[in-house]
Coordinates of C-alpha atoms in Angstrom, one line a residue:
M1 CA 95.1 161.8 129.5
R2 CA 91.4 161.5 129.0
P3 CA 89.5 158.5 127.9
C4 CA 88.7 159.7 124.3
S5 CA 87.1 156.5 123.2
L6 CA 84.1 157.3 125.5
Y7 CA 83.8 160.8 124.0
S8 CA 84.1 159.4 120.4
L9 CA 81.2 157.0 121.1
Y10 CA 79.0 159.7 122.4
L11 CA 79.6 161.8 119.2
L12 CA 78.4 159.0 117.1
L13 CA 74.9 158.8 118.9
G14 CA 72.0 160.3 117.2
L15 CA 73.6 160.9 113.8
A16 CA 71.4 158.4 111.8
L17 CA 68.3 159.0 109.6
R18 CA 68.0 162.8 109.7
S19 CA 65.2 163.9 107.4
S20 CA 61.7 165.4 108.1
T21 CA 58.8 167.0 106.6
L22 CA 58.0 169.0 109.7
P23 CA 59.2 172.6 109.4
L24 CA 59.4 175.1 112.1
D25 CA 55.9 176.5 112.7
S26 CA 56.1 180.4 112.7
D27 CA 52.6 180.6 114.1
S28 CA 52.4 183.1 117.0
A29 CA 49.5 181.5 118.6
P30 CA 49.5 182.4 122.4
S31 CA 50.8 179.9 124.8
I32 CA 49.2 179.2 128.2
V33 CA 52.1 178.9 130.6
P34 CA 50.7 178.3 134.2
S35 CA 52.7 179.5 137.3
Y36 CA 52.6 175.9 138.6
R37 CA 53.0 172.4 137.4
P38 CA 49.8 170.4 138.3
S39 CA 50.0 166.7 138.7
P40 CA 48.2 165.1 135.7
P41 CA 45.8 162.3 136.2
R42 CA 47.5 158.9 135.9
F43 CA 46.9 157.0 132.7
T44 CA 48.7 154.0 131.2
P45 CA 50.5 155.2 128.0
A46 CA 48.9 153.8 125.0
T47 CA 50.9 151.3 123.0
T48 CA 51.6 153.0 119.6
S49 CA 53.0 151.9 116.4
P50 CA 56.0 153.6 114.8
I51 CA 55.3 157.1 113.9
D52 CA 54.6 158.3 110.3
L53 CA 56.4 161.4 109.8
T54 CA 54.7 162.2 106.6
Q55 CA 51.6 163.3 108.3
S56 CA 51.1 167.0 109.4
A57 CA 51.5 168.1 113.0
T58 CA 48.3 170.0 112.7
S59 CA 46.0 167.1 112.2
P60 CA 42.4 168.0 113.5
V61 CA 41.8 167.1 117.1
R62 CA 39.1 168.4 119.2
L63 CA 40.5 170.9 121.6
P64 CA 39.3 171.7 125.0
S65 CA 36.7 174.7 125.1
Q66 CA 38.4 176.1 128.2
P67 CA 41.7 175.4 130.0
G68 CA 41.9 172.2 132.0
G69 CA 39.2 170.0 130.2
F70 CA 37.1 169.1 127.3
D71 CA 33.6 170.4 126.9
G72 CA 32.1 167.0 127.7
S73 CA 30.9 166.2 124.2
V74 CA 30.6 162.5 123.0
E75 CA 33.4 163.3 120.6
S76 CA 35.9 163.0 123.3
N77 CA 36.7 160.6 126.0
Y78 CA 39.4 162.8 127.6
T79 CA 39.0 165.1 130.6
C80 CA 42.2 167.0 129.3
G81 CA 42.9 166.3 125.7
P82 CA 44.5 163.5 123.7
I83 CA 47.9 164.2 125.3
E84 CA 46.7 162.5 128.6
R85 CA 47.2 159.2 126.9
Y86 CA 50.9 159.7 127.2
Y87 CA 51.0 160.8 130.9
N88 CA 53.4 158.8 133.1
A89 CA 55.9 158.7 130.3
S90 CA 58.8 156.2 130.6
P91 CA 61.9 155.1 128.6
A92 CA 59.9 152.2 127.3
A93 CA 57.1 154.5 125.9
W94 CA 59.9 156.7 124.4
D95 CA 61.3 153.8 122.6
R96 CA 57.7 152.5 121.4
A97 CA 57.3 155.9 119.9
N98 CA 60.5 155.8 118.0
T99 CA 61.1 159.2 119.6
G100 CA 64.9 159.1 119.0
V101 CA 64.4 158.7 115.3
W102 CA 61.6 161.3 115.2
L103 CA 63.8 163.8 117.0
D104 CA 66.8 163.2 114.6
R105 CA 64.5 163.9 111.6
W106 CA 63.0 167.0 113.1
W107 CA 66.4 168.3 114.1
A108 CA 67.8 167.7 110.5
E109 CA 64.8 169.7 108.9
N110 CA 64.9 172.6 111.3
Q111 CA 68.5 172.9 112.5
A112 CA 69.3 175.7 110.0
N113 CA 66.5 177.7 111.7
F114 CA 67.8 177.4 115.2
P115 CA 69.8 180.6 115.3
Q116 CA 66.9 182.8 114.1
N117 CA 64.5 181.2 116.5
G118 CA 66.7 181.4 119.7
G119 CA 68.2 177.9 119.6
F120 CA 66.9 174.3 119.7
S121 CA 64.7 174.6 122.7
S122 CA 63.0 177.9 121.6
A123 CA 62.4 176.5 118.1
L124 CA 60.8 173.3 119.8
G125 CA 58.6 175.6 122.0
R126 CA 57.6 177.6 119.0
A127 CA 56.6 174.5 117.0
F128 CA 54.7 172.6 119.6
L129 CA 53.7 175.0 122.3
G130 CA 53.3 178.1 120.2
N131 CA 55.7 179.8 122.7
P132 CA 59.1 180.9 121.3
N133 CA 60.0 182.0 124.9
W134 CA 60.0 178.5 126.1
S135 CA 63.8 178.1 126.1
C136 CA 64.9 176.4 129.3
R137 CA 68.0 178.6 129.3
D138 CA 69.0 180.0 132.6
S139 CA 69.9 183.3 131.0
D140 CA 66.3 183.7 130.0
G141 CA 64.8 183.3 133.5
P142 CA 62.1 180.7 134.6
N143 CA 60.7 179.6 131.3
C144 CA 60.8 175.9 131.2
N145 CA 57.5 174.6 132.6
I146 CA 54.7 173.0 130.5
N147 CA 51.1 172.1 131.4
P148 CA 50.4 169.6 128.6
C149 CA 46.8 169.6 129.4
N150 CA 46.5 173.4 128.5
E151 CA 48.8 173.3 125.5
A152 CA 46.4 173.6 122.6
K153 CA 49.2 173.4 119.9
L154 CA 50.6 170.2 121.3
N155 CA 47.1 168.6 121.6
R156 CA 46.5 169.0 118.0
A157 CA 49.8 167.8 116.7
G158 CA 48.6 164.6 115.5
V159 CA 51.1 161.8 115.2
D160 CA 53.8 164.2 116.3
M161 CA 52.1 164.7 119.6
E162 CA 53.5 161.7 121.5
P163 CA 57.3 162.1 120.5
A164 CA 57.1 165.8 120.8
Y165 CA 55.6 165.5 124.3
Y166 CA 58.4 163.1 125.4
V167 CA 61.1 165.4 124.0
L168 CA 59.6 168.5 125.7
Q169 CA 59.4 166.6 129.0
S170 CA 63.0 165.4 128.7
V171 CA 64.3 168.8 127.9
M172 CA 62.5 170.2 130.9
N173 CA 63.8 167.5 133.2
L174 CA 67.4 167.9 131.9
H175 CA 67.2 171.6 132.8
E176 CA 66.0 170.7 136.3
Y177 CA 69.0 168.2 136.6
F178 CA 71.5 171.0 135.8
T179 CA 69.6 173.4 138.1
G180 CA 69.4 170.8 140.9
I181 CA 73.1 169.7 140.7
A182 CA 74.2 173.3 140.9
A183 CA 72.0 174.1 143.8
A184 CA 73.1 170.9 145.7
L185 CA 76.8 170.8 145.2
Q186 CA 77.8 174.5 145.4
I187 CA 76.5 174.9 149.0
S188 CA 78.9 175.7 151.7
A189 CA 78.6 172.2 153.3
I190 CA 80.8 170.8 150.7
G191 CA 83.7 173.0 151.6
A192 CA 83.1 173.1 155.3
A193 CA 84.9 169.8 155.8
L194 CA 88.1 171.2 154.0
A195 CA 88.2 174.9 154.5
K196 CA 89.6 174.7 158.1
D197 CA 93.3 175.0 159.1
K198 CA 92.9 172.2 161.6
W199 CA 91.7 169.8 158.9
A200 CA 95.0 169.6 157.1
Y201 CA 96.9 169.3 160.4
T202 CA 94.5 166.5 161.6
F203 CA 95.7 164.3 158.7
H204 CA 99.1 165.7 158.1
K205 CA 101.7 166.2 160.7
E206 CA 103.8 168.5 158.5
K207 CA 103.0 172.1 157.4
V208 CA 103.6 171.6 153.8
V209 CA 102.7 169.3 151.0
P210 CA 105.0 168.6 148.0
L211 CA 103.7 170.4 144.8
N212 CA 103.7 167.2 142.9
A213 CA 101.2 165.8 145.2
M214 CA 99.0 168.8 144.9
K215 CA 99.0 168.5 141.1
E216 CA 98.0 164.9 141.4
I217 CA 95.1 165.5 143.7
L218 CA 93.8 168.2 141.4
N219 CA 93.7 165.7 138.8
V220 CA 91.6 163.4 141.0
L221 CA 89.3 166.2 141.6
T222 CA 88.2 166.0 138.0
T223 CA 86.9 162.5 138.5
T224 CA 85.3 163.5 141.8
V225 CA 83.3 166.1 140.0
G226 CA 82.3 163.6 137.3
I227 CA 81.1 161.0 139.8
A228 CA 79.1 163.4 141.9
A229 CA 77.4 164.6 138.7
A230 CA 76.7 161.1 137.5
F231 CA 75.3 160.2 140.9
A232 CA 72.6 162.8 140.6
A233 CA 71.6 161.7 137.0
P234 CA 69.6 158.8 135.7
F235 CA 71.7 155.8 136.0
S236 CA 71.9 155.0 132.2
N237 CA 73.0 158.5 131.7
A238 CA 75.8 158.3 134.3
V239 CA 78.7 157.7 131.9
K240 CA 77.8 160.7 129.6
I241 CA 77.3 163.0 132.6
A242 CA 80.7 161.7 134.3
A243 CA 82.6 162.0 131.1
A244 CA 81.3 165.3 130.2
S245 CA 81.6 166.9 133.7
S246 CA 85.1 165.6 134.1
N247 CA 86.0 167.1 130.7
T248 CA 84.6 170.4 131.6
M249 CA 86.5 170.3 134.9
F250 CA 89.8 170.0 132.8
S251 CA 88.8 173.0 130.7
G252 CA 87.5 175.0 133.7
G253 CA 88.5 174.4 137.3
I254 CA 91.9 172.9 136.4
T255 CA 92.8 176.0 134.7
A256 CA 92.2 177.9 137.9
A257 CA 94.1 175.3 139.9
K258 CA 97.1 175.6 137.5
Y259 CA 97.3 179.4 138.2
S260 CA 97.4 178.6 141.9
I261 CA 100.2 176.2 141.4
Q262 CA 102.1 178.2 139.0
S263 CA 102.0 181.1 141.5
R264 CA 104.2 179.0 143.7
E265 CA 106.7 177.9 140.9
N266 CA 109.7 179.0 142.8
T267 CA 108.7 176.8 145.8
T268 CA 108.8 173.1 146.3
A269 CA 105.8 172.8 148.6
F270 CA 102.2 173.9 149.1
E271 CA 100.9 175.0 152.5
A272 CA 98.8 172.1 153.9
A273 CA 96.4 174.5 155.6
K274 CA 95.5 176.2 152.3
M275 CA 94.8 172.9 150.4
G276 CA 91.4 172.3 151.8
G277 CA 90.3 175.8 150.8
L278 CA 91.6 175.5 147.4
L279 CA 90.0 172.2 146.8
S280 CA 86.7 173.5 148.0
D281 CA 86.8 176.5 145.8
L282 CA 87.7 174.5 142.8
F283 CA 85.0 171.9 143.4
V284 CA 82.3 174.6 143.6
S285 CA 83.6 176.6 140.6
S286 CA 83.7 173.2 138.7
I287 CA 80.1 172.4 139.6
L288 CA 79.0 175.9 138.4
N289 CA 80.9 175.3 135.2
L290 CA 79.1 172.0 134.7
A291 CA 75.7 173.6 135.2
S292 CA 76.5 176.3 132.7
A293 CA 76.5 173.5 130.0
N294 CA 72.7 173.8 130.2
D295 CA 72.4 177.0 128.0
G296 CA 74.7 175.6 125.3
L297 CA 72.8 172.3 125.0
M298 CA 69.4 174.1 124.8
N299 CA 70.9 176.3 122.0
G300 CA 71.6 173.0 120.2
S301 CA 75.4 173.1 120.6
D302 CA 77.8 170.2 121.2
W303 CA 79.1 170.5 124.7
Q304 CA 82.7 169.7 125.4
N305 CA 82.8 167.3 122.3
T306 CA 80.4 165.0 124.1
G307 CA 77.4 165.5 121.9
D308 CA 74.4 167.9 121.7
I309 CA 71.3 167.6 123.7
R310 CA 70.1 164.5 121.9
T311 CA 73.0 162.6 123.4
Y312 CA 71.8 163.6 126.9
I313 CA 68.1 162.8 126.5
A314 CA 68.7 159.7 124.4
G315 CA 66.7 156.6 125.3
G316 CA 64.2 158.6 127.3
D317 CA 66.2 158.6 130.4
F318 CA 65.1 162.1 131.4
V319 CA 61.5 161.7 130.4
N320 CA 60.3 160.7 133.9
F321 CA 63.4 162.0 135.9
A322 CA 62.2 162.8 139.4
G323 CA 64.9 165.4 140.1
V324 CA 68.2 165.6 142.0
D325 CA 68.4 164.1 145.6
K326 CA 70.3 167.0 146.9
E327 CA 71.1 165.6 150.2
A328 CA 72.5 162.4 148.8
A329 CA 74.4 164.1 146.1
V330 CA 76.1 166.4 148.7
K331 CA 77.0 163.5 150.9
K332 CA 78.5 161.6 148.0
A333 CA 80.6 164.5 146.8
R334 CA 81.8 165.3 150.3
Q335 CA 82.9 161.7 150.8
L336 CA 84.8 161.5 147.7
L337 CA 86.4 164.9 148.1
V338 CA 87.6 164.3 151.6
S339 CA 88.6 160.8 150.9
S340 CA 90.8 161.9 148.1
A341 CA 92.4 164.7 150.1
I342 CA 93.2 162.4 153.1
N343 CA 94.7 159.8 150.7
F344 CA 97.1 162.4 149.3
L345 CA 98.0 163.8 152.7
W346 CA 98.7 160.2 153.9
R347 CA 100.7 159.4 150.8
Q348 CA 103.3 162.1 151.8
Q349 CA 103.8 160.3 155.1
K350 CA 104.8 156.8 156.4
V351 CA 101.4 155.4 156.0
F352 CA 101.2 151.8 154.6
I353 CA 99.3 148.5 154.5
M354 CA 100.9 145.1 155.2
G355 CA 99.5 141.7 155.4
G356 CA 98.8 138.5 153.5
G357 CA 98.8 136.1 156.4
P358 CA 95.8 134.0 157.8
C359 CA 93.0 136.0 159.3
D360 CA 93.4 134.2 162.6
N361 CA 97.0 135.5 162.9
S362 CA 98.4 131.9 162.8
G363 CA 101.1 132.6 160.3
G364 CA 103.9 133.2 162.8
V365 CA 104.7 136.7 161.7
G366 CA 102.9 138.7 164.4
S367 CA 99.6 140.5 164.2
G368 CA 98.6 143.9 163.2
P369 CA 96.0 146.2 164.7
D370 CA 92.5 144.9 165.0
Q371 CA 91.4 148.6 164.8
A372 CA 92.3 148.8 161.1
K373 CA 92.0 145.3 159.7
I374 CA 90.1 143.5 156.9
C375 CA 89.9 139.9 156.0
S376 CA 89.9 139.4 152.2
E377 CA 90.0 136.0 150.5
G378 CA 91.2 134.4 153.7
R379 CA 94.0 136.9 154.3
A380 CA 94.5 139.7 156.8
W381 CA 95.5 143.2 155.9
Y382 CA 96.4 146.0 158.3
L383 CA 96.9 149.8 158.1
F384 CA 99.9 151.3 159.8
Y385 CA 101.7 154.7 160.3
W386 CA 105.3 154.7 161.4
M387 CA 105.6 157.5 163.9
E388 CA 109.0 159.1 164.4
Y389 CA 110.1 161.2 167.4
G390 CA 113.9 161.9 167.1
G391 CA 115.9 162.5 170.2
F392 CA 118.8 160.6 172.0
H393 CA 120.0 157.9 169.6
L394 CA 120.1 155.1 172.1
S395 CA 116.5 155.6 173.2
K396 CA 113.8 153.5 171.9
K397 CA 111.9 156.6 171.1
R398 CA 114.6 157.5 168.7
W399 CA 113.3 154.7 166.4
G400 CA 109.6 155.5 166.6
N401 CA 106.8 153.0 166.5
V402 CA 103.8 151.9 164.6
D403 CA 100.6 153.8 165.4
E404 CA 97.3 154.9 163.9
P405 CA 97.8 157.2 160.8
P406 CA 97.1 160.9 161.6
G407 CA 93.4 161.7 162.1
F408 CA 92.4 157.9 161.9
S409 CA 90.3 158.5 165.1
E410 CA 88.3 161.1 163.4
L411 CA 87.1 158.9 160.6
G412 CA 83.4 158.1 160.6
K413 CA 82.4 161.2 162.5
G414 CA 81.3 164.6 161.5
D415 CA 82.8 165.8 158.4
Y416 CA 84.4 162.4 157.9
E417 CA 81.1 160.5 158.2
G418 CA 81.0 157.5 155.9
I419 CA 84.8 157.0 155.7
K420 CA 86.2 154.0 157.5
G421 CA 89.5 152.2 157.9
E422 CA 88.2 149.2 156.2
D423 CA 87.2 151.2 153.1
I424 CA 90.8 152.6 153.0
I425 CA 92.4 149.2 153.0
K426 CA 90.0 147.7 150.5
S427 CA 90.3 150.7 148.0
S428 CA 94.1 150.7 148.3
L429 CA 94.3 146.7 147.8
D430 CA 92.2 146.9 144.6
A431 CA 94.3 149.7 143.3
Y432 CA 97.5 147.8 144.2
K433 CA 96.2 144.7 142.3
V434 CA 95.8 146.8 139.2
A435 CA 99.0 148.8 139.1
R436 CA 100.9 148.2 142.3
Y437 CA 102.4 151.6 143.2
E438 CA 101.6 153.4 139.9
Y439 CA 97.9 153.8 140.2
T440 CA 97.4 157.4 138.9
A441 CA 94.6 160.0 138.8
D442 CA 94.3 159.3 135.0
M443 CA 93.9 155.6 135.6
Y444 CA 91.3 156.3 138.4
Q445 CA 89.3 158.3 135.9
R446 CA 89.5 155.9 133.1
R447 CA 88.7 152.7 135.1
T448 CA 85.8 154.4 136.9
E449 CA 84.3 155.6 133.6
D450 CA 84.8 152.1 132.1
A451 CA 83.1 150.4 135.1
L452 CA 80.2 152.7 134.7
N453 CA 80.1 152.1 131.0
N454 CA 80.0 148.4 131.1
G455 CA 77.5 148.2 133.9
T456 CA 79.7 146.6 136.6
L457 CA 79.4 149.8 138.7
A458 CA 76.6 152.1 139.6
P459 CA 77.5 155.7 140.6
S460 CA 76.0 155.0 144.1
E461 CA 78.7 152.4 144.5
V462 CA 81.5 154.8 143.9
G463 CA 82.7 155.8 147.4
P464 CA 85.6 155.5 149.9
S465 CA 86.0 151.8 149.2
W466 CA 86.1 152.1 145.4
E467 CA 89.3 151.1 143.8
G468 CA 91.7 154.0 143.6
T469 CA 89.9 156.4 145.9
F470 CA 92.7 155.5 148.2
T471 CA 96.2 154.3 147.0
I472 CA 98.0 153.7 150.3
P473 CA 101.2 151.5 149.5
V474 CA 100.8 147.8 150.0
C475 CA 103.3 145.1 151.1
D476 CA 102.2 141.5 150.5
I477 CA 104.1 139.3 153.0
S478 CA 102.2 136.1 152.0
P479 CA 105.2 134.4 150.6
V480 CA 107.2 134.9 153.9
V481 CA 104.2 133.5 155.8
Q482 CA 104.2 130.4 153.6
D483 CA 108.0 129.9 153.7
T484 CA 108.8 128.4 157.0
D485 CA 112.1 126.9 156.0
T486 CA 114.2 130.0 155.3
D487 CA 115.9 131.5 158.3
F488 CA 114.3 134.9 159.0
P489 CA 115.5 136.6 162.1
K490 CA 112.6 138.3 164.1
R491 CA 110.0 136.6 161.9
D492 CA 107.5 136.8 164.8
V493 CA 107.5 140.5 164.9
I494 CA 107.1 141.4 161.1
L495 CA 103.8 142.7 162.1
Q496 CA 103.0 144.5 165.3
P497 CA 99.8 146.2 166.7
W498 CA 99.8 149.9 167.1
G499 CA 101.5 151.0 170.4
A500 CA 104.2 153.2 171.9
N501 CA 106.8 150.3 172.1
M502 CA 105.9 148.5 168.9
V503 CA 108.7 148.4 166.4
P504 CA 108.2 145.8 163.6
Q505 CA 111.3 144.3 162.4
W506 CA 112.0 143.3 158.8
C507 CA 115.4 141.7 158.9
R508 CA 115.2 140.4 155.4
P509 CA 113.2 141.6 152.2
V510 CA 109.5 141.0 153.1
C511 CA 107.4 142.2 150.1
A512 CA 106.3 140.1 147.1
G513 CA 107.0 141.4 143.6
P514 CA 104.7 141.1 140.5
D515 CA 105.8 137.5 140.1
G516 CA 104.6 136.6 143.6
K517 CA 108.1 136.1 145.0
V518 CA 109.7 138.1 147.8
S519 CA 112.6 140.2 146.6
K520 CA 114.9 143.0 147.7
D521 CA 113.7 145.1 144.7
A522 CA 110.1 144.6 145.5
T523 CA 110.7 145.6 149.1
V524 CA 112.7 148.7 148.2
E525 CA 109.9 149.7 145.8
F526 CA 107.4 149.5 148.6
L527 CA 109.6 151.4 151.0
K528 CA 110.0 154.2 148.5
A529 CA 106.3 154.4 147.8
A530 CA 105.7 154.5 151.7
Q531 CA 108.1 157.4 152.2
M532 CA 110.5 154.9 154.0
D533 CA 113.4 154.8 151.7
N534 CA 116.7 155.3 153.6
F535 CA 114.8 154.6 156.8
I536 CA 116.3 151.9 159.0
S537 CA 114.1 151.8 162.0
F538 CA 112.6 148.5 160.9
Q539 CA 116.1 147.0 161.3
M540 CA 116.8 148.2 164.8
Y541 CA 117.0 144.8 166.5
C542 CA 118.1 142.8 163.5
P543 CA 121.4 140.7 163.7
L544 CA 124.4 142.6 162.5
G545 CA 124.9 142.2 158.7
M546 CA 121.2 142.1 157.8
W547 CA 120.1 144.5 155.2
V548 CA 117.3 145.5 152.8
F549 CA 118.7 148.2 150.7
G550 CA 121.6 146.2 149.3
E551 CA 124.1 147.7 151.9
P552 CA 124.7 146.5 155.5
R553 CA 122.6 148.6 157.8
D554 CA 124.6 151.3 159.7
Q555 CA 125.9 149.4 162.7
S556 CA 127.4 152.4 164.3
R557 CA 123.9 153.6 165.0
L558 CA 123.7 150.9 167.6
R559 CA 126.9 151.6 169.5

């Protein structure tokens, strides 16, 4: 399920007031396209009144007698041309010039001619640069630079000069965004952390992963692509980029993933060692699919039902875009991709979070591992993995013990830099508070986009600790801590630190339900989510007759 409301909102942008008296100029005047982009002199943009679209784009303006400057006559105070008044453009300058209204009117007047002029960007280049080859399409090669100082046609565009310049600059920077995100996120470093056999075995003790888990992680991958793309974009464009890139992931990369899954329809599991390679390949192909949106937008097309190019440059967000921070974008993408994969590998094992007692461990229920603990709102929460051994049934080893989850010691280092145990607990707790054990990939996508949309979240804040990146099952034992009157055998070892002989005992139901009360149903729900249904090691030392599942534990196992 995709959040259609966001897409519908984007479709409404830029549909108001579309009329103009400025037709496409068929003039074939030569364009000066330098091989470099010089840094223009810094001037403060002049404050302008709303533009009058009834004036001609060819109002007389004294032009430079040679590229790079005016001839020094007293008729001009400019070293470059009147365009220099609008250097150092900003979203505020875009708004002062009513650029969005101007673009809507120009678009409405000239849209019918886009096809014969090579699309929107080429039509814009012909009209204001005298260069129909200025298209900013990847398929046409390097053709997206402008040197406003040397653009004679732009300098004599009269009242259209300022908004036209802002649009040209935004189109160029949007193209640079797509080019930069593709260059950054398709590099091999993204897949290096995943495309190794040892990676899967580090975080998963079994050789296979159930297919339903693979399908879920592929859905999470769509949001990972969206967040990585949003992180590299101007902040106020984050939701548009995230929504659109997630959408294109559904239509592109997920299709490829489905083929991989369908090829295993007669099996019930996916080889864990191959999971990393599949995720890496899909991520790279999805980013390339995202970057391919550039040409469609430059043509004037609506991309993935999210809007045409006016939606993406609205508000002047790209008018002064400094470019993609490739190193930061790669780091963000790697963290999210690896975190999602670790989460779903751990969800197939007996990995869980338990807590709710005082942070000083004074609740009388034992204490968990300090290596994986957070204190939130005065309550302590711990991360556990119940390790099983098998063997002789009277041996303590037969019942296993709580220990660190597979691969926990690798977190924060190398390929797993930036991912900590505290992040995992916080992210899982936040997801649990929203939907307990039913926090899905669709919910993750929807709530992330909503948070970006309402301004409560910046793309830079989406990481391993963000709600739903991890969804490790949680058992809230706070009611047990507070209830000191009820007889609860082995109450002092409900929690245990990690160790070879540490076997927590839950002789009665321990988990709180949605109503905040401990119940058998809530405990069973937790045990199923933690892959511990029909598992009785946590009752090993309980008095005979104690049970959790509704039936007495198998007493014969102790004889």
